[in-house]
Tab-separated table of C-alpha atoms in Angstrom:
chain	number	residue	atom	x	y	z
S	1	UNK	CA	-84.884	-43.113	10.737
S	2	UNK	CA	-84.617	-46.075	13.260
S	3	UNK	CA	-81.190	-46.269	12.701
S	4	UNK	CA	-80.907	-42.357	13.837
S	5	UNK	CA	-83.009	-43.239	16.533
S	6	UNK	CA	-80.840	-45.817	17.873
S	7	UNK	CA	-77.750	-44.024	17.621
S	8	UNK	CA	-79.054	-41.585	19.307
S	9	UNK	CA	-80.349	-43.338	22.290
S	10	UNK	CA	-76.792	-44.828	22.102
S	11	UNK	CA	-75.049	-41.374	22.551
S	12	UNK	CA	-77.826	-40.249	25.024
S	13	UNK	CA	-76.842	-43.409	26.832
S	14	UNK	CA	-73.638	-42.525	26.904
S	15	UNK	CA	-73.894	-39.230	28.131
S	16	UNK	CA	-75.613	-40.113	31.302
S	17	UNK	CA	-72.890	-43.206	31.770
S	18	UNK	CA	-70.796	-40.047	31.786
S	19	UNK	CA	-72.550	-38.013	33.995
S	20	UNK	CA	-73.122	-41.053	36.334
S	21	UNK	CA	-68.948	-41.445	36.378
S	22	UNK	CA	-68.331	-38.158	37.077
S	23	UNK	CA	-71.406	-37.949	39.616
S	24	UNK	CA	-69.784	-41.119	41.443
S	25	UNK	CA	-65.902	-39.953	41.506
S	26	UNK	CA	-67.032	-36.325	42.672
S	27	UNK	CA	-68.528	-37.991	46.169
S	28	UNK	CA	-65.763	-40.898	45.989
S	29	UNK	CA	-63.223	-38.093	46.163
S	30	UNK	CA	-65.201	-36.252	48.485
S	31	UNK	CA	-65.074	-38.831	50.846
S	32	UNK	CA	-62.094	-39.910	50.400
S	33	UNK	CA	-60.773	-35.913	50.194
S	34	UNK	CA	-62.245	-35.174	53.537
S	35	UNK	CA	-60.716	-38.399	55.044
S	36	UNK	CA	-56.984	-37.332	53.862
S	37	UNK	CA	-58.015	-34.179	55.160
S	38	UNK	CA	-58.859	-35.554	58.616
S	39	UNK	CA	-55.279	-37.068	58.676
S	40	UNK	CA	-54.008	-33.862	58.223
S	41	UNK	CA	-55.556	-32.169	60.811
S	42	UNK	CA	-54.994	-35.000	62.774
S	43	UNK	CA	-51.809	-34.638	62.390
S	44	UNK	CA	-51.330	-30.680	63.069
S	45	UNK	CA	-53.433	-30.990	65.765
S	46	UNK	CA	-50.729	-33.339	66.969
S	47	UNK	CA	-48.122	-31.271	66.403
S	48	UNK	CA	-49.438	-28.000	67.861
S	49	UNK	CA	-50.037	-29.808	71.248
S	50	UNK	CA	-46.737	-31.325	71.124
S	51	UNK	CA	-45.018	-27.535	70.498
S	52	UNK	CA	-47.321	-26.371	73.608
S	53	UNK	CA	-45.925	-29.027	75.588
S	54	UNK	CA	-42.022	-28.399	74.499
S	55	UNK	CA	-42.520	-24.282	74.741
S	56	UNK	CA	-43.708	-24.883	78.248
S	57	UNK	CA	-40.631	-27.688	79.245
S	58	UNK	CA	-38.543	-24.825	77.454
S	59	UNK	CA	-39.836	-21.810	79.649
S	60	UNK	CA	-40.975	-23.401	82.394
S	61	UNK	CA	-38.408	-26.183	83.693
S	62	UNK	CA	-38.954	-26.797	87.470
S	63	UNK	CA	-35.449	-26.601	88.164
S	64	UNK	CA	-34.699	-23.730	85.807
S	65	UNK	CA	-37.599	-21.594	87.235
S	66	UNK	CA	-36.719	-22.486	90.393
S	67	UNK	CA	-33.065	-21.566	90.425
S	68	UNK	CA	-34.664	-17.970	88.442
S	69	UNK	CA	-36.895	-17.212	91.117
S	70	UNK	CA	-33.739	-17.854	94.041
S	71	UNK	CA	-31.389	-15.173	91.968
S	72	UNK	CA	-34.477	-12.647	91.065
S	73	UNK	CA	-34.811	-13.053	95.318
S	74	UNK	CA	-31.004	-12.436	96.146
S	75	UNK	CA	-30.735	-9.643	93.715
S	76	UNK	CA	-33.466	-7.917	95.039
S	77	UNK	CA	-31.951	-8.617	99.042
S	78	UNK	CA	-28.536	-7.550	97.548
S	79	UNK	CA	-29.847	-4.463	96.338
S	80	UNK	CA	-32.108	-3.372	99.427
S	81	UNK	CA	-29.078	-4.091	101.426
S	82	UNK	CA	-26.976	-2.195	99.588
S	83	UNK	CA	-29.664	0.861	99.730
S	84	UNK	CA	-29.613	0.298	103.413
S	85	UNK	CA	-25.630	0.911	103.471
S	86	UNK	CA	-25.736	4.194	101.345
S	87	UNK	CA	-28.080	5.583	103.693
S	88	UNK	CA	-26.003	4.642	106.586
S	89	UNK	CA	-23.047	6.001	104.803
S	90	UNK	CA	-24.776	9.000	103.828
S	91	UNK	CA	-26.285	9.611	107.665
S	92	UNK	CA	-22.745	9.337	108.952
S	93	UNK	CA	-21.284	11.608	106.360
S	94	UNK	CA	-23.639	14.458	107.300
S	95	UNK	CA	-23.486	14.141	111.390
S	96	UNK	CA	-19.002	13.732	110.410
S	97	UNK	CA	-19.774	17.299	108.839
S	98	UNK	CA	-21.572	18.561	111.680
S	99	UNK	CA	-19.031	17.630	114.088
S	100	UNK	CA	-16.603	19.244	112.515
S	101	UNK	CA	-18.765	22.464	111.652
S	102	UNK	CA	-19.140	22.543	115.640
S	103	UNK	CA	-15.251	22.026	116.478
S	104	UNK	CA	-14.422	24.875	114.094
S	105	UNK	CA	-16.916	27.126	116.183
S	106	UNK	CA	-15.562	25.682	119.447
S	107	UNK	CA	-11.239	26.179	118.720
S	108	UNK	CA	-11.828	29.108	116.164
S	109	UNK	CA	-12.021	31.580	119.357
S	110	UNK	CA	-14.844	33.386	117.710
S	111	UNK	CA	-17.040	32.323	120.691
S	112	UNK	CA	-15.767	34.008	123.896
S	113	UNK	CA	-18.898	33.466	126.137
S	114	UNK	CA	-18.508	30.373	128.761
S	115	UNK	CA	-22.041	29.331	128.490
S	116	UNK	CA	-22.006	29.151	124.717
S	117	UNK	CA	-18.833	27.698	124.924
S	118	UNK	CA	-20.246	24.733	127.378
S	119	UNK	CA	-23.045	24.265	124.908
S	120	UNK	CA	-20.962	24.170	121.984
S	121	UNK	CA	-18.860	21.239	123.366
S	122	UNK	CA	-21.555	19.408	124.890
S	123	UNK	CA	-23.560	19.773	121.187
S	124	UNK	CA	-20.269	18.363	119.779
S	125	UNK	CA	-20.152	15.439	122.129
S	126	UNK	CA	-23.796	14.783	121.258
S	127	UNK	CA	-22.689	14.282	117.696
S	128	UNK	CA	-20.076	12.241	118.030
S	129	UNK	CA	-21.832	9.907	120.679
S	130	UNK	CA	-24.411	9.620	117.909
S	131	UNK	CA	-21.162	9.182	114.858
S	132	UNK	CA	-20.717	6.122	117.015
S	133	UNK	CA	-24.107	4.626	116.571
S	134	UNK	CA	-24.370	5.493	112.673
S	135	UNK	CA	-20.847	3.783	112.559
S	136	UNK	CA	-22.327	0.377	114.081
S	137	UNK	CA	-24.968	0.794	111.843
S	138	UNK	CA	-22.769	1.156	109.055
S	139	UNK	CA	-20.991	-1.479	110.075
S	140	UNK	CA	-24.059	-3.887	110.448
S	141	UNK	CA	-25.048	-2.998	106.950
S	142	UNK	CA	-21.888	-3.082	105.727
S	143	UNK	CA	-21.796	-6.953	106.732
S	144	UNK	CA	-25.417	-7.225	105.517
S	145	UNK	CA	-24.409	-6.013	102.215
S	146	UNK	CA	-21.496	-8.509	101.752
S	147	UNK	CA	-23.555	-11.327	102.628
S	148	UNK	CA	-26.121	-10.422	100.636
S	149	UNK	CA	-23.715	-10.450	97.233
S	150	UNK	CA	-22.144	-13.472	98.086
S	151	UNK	CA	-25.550	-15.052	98.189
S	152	UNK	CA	-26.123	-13.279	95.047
S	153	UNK	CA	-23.084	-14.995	93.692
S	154	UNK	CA	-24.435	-18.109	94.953
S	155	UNK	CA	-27.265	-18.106	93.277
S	156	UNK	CA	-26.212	-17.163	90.006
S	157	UNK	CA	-23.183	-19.871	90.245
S	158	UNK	CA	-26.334	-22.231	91.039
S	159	UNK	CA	-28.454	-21.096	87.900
S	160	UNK	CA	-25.333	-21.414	85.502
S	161	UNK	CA	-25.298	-25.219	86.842
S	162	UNK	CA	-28.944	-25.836	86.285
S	163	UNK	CA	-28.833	-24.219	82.900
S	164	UNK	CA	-25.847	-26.115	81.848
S	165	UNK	CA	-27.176	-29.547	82.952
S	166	UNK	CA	-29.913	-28.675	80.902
S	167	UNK	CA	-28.429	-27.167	77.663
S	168	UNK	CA	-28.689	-31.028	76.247
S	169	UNK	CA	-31.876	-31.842	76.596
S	170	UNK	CA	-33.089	-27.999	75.404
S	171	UNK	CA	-30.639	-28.454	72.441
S	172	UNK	CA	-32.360	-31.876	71.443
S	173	UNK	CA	-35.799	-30.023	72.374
S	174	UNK	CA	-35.251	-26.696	70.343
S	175	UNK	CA	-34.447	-29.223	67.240
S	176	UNK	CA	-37.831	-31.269	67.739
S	177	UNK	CA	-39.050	-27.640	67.751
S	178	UNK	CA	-37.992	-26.615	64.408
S	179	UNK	CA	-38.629	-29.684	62.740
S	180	UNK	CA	-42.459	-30.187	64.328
S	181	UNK	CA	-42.504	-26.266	62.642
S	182	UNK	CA	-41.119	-26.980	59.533
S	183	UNK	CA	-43.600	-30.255	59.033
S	184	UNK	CA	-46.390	-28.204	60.440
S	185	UNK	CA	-45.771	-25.630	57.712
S	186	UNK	CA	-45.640	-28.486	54.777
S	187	UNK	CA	-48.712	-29.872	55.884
S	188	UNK	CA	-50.326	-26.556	56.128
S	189	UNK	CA	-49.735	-26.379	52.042
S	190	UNK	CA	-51.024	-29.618	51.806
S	191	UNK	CA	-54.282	-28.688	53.726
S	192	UNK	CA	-54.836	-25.921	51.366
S	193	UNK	CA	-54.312	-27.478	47.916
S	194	UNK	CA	-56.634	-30.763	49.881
S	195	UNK	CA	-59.439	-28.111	50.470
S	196	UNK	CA	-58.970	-26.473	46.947
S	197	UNK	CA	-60.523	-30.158	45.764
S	198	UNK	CA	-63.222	-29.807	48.035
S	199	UNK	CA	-66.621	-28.304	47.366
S	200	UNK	CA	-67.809	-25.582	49.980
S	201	UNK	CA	-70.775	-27.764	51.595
S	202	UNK	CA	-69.137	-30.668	52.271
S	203	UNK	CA	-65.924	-28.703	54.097
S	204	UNK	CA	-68.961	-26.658	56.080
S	205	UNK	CA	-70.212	-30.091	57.159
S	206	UNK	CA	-66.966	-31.475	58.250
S	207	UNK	CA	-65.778	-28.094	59.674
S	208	UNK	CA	-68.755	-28.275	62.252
S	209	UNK	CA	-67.726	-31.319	62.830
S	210	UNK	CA	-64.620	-30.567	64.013
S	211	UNK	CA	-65.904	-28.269	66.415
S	212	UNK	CA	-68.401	-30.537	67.649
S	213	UNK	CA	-66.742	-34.104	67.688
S	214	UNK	CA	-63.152	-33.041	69.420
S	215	UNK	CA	-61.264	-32.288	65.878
S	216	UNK	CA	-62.115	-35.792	64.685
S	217	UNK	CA	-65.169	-35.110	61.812
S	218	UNK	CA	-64.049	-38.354	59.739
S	219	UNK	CA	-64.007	-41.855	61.268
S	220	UNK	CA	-63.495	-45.105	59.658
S	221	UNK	CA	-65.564	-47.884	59.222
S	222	UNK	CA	-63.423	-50.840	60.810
S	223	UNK	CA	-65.005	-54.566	61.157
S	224	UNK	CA	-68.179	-53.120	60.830
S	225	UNK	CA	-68.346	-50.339	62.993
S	226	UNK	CA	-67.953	-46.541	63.170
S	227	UNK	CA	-64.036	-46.533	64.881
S	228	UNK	CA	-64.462	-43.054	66.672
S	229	UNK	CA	-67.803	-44.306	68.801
S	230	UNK	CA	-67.641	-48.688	68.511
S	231	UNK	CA	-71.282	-48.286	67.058
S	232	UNK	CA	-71.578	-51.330	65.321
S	233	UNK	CA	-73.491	-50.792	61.540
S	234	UNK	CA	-76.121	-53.097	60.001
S	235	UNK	CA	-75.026	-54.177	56.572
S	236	UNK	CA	-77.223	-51.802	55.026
S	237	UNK	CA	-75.521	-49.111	56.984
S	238	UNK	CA	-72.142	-50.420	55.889
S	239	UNK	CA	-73.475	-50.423	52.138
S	240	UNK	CA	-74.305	-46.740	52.653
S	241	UNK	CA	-71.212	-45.789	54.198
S	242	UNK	CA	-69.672	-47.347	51.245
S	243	UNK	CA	-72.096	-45.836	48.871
S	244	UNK	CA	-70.700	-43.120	46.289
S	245	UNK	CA	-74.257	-41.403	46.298
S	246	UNK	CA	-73.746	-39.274	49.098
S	247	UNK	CA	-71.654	-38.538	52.348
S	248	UNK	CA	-72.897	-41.262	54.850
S	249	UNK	CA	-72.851	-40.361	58.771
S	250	UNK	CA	-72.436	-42.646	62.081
S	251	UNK	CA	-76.229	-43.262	63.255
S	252	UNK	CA	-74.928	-42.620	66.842
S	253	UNK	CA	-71.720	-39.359	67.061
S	254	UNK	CA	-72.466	-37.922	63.323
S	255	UNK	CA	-69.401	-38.553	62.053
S	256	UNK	CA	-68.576	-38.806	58.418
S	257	UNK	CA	-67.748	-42.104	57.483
S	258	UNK	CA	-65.145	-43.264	55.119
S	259	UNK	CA	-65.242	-47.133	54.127
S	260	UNK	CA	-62.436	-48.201	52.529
């Protein structure tokens, strides 16, 4: 009966040993799972400021906008100007058809009465006095219209320059782009199957973190003190934060701290 007794207490033993182990790795990996999962985000958060920064040098180049805005600015003078010459063209057009309306009535020896006669020609001198000024007017816009589109020219010639000068450095940006994209996809796998080994307490705790602490929720303990704040930590601190009992926090930002 003793015998049973001890063997018993000897598997009993055992059992808790077991449970202990198990009790111990679950908050060693814990730890250490939310500190690989700080690198991580680290890292993305890296990368997504980094693709803010390149889409913005990619869209919004001084030079290139620049050298946009001059040619949006021409084409939209070129085309006003060339608005202003239809109209002149079309002005002329219709006093060219009067005039000759009111020489058809004049010669066509339909009108036989002097006075109407008198006011037919004067009407048709009118006219033509005004042809004149329409015609300088065409003319003027005529000119305007040609300078505009050469300017127009100009300033697409210009843009072609400034693009080509920088087609380089947006080819070597555009591949820093896709390769920041394709990490930032393998590490978004990564963050998942990191999470998956996570229970759901300790990733609400280092999720409010992140919102509270700037993205970093996980800090290291280096030389004895938290390395996100510089608090230093008593040695019984420092035991805790190397303590597999529970998740240990900086005394001072809240942090999560991982000892290695």
């Amino acid at each position: 009966m003793i015998v049973f007794q001890e063997q018993f207490y000897t598997v009993e033993q055992k059992r808790k040993n077991f449970e202990n182990i198990l009790v111990y790795n679950q908050n060693m990996s814990a730890s250490l799972g939310l500190y690989r999962l700080q690198l991580l985000d680290s890292r993305m958060d890296e990368i997504h400021a980094r693709l803010e920064q390149i889409h913005c040098a990619l869209e919004n180049d001084a030079s290139l906008r620049a050298a946009k805005e001059q040619l949006a600015a021409a084409e939209s003078n070129h085309n006003a100007a060339a608005h202003a010459l239809k109209q002149a063209e079309a002005e002329a057009e219709k006093i060219k058809e009067k005039i000759r309306q009111s020489e058809i009535n004049l010669y066509s020896g339909n009108v036989k009465n002097p006075k109407e006669l008198q006011d037919l020609q004067n009407e048709s001198a009118a006219l033509k006095r005004h042809l004149t000024t329409l015609e300088e007017r065409q003319l003027e816009a005529m000119l305007a219209e040609e300078t505009a589109e050469q300017t127009c020219k100009a300033a697409k010639g210009h843009l072609a320059q400034v693009e080509a000068s920088l087609a380089g450095q947006m080819q070597i940006l555009k591949q820093e782009q896709t390769n920041l994209e394709k990490e930032l996809s393998r590490l978004t796998a990564e963050r998942q199957a990191a999470l998956a080994a996570l229970d759901a307490q300790s990733i609400s705790i280092y999720e409010t973190l992140r919102q509270q602490r700037n993205g970093l929720a996980v800090a290291l303990v280096n030389e004895g003190a938290c390395a996100a704040c510089g608090t230093t930590l008593t040695p019984s601190q420092q035991q805790s934060a190397h303590s597999a009992s529970q998740l240990y926090r900086c005394p001072t930002c809240g942090r999560i701290l991982y000892a290695h």
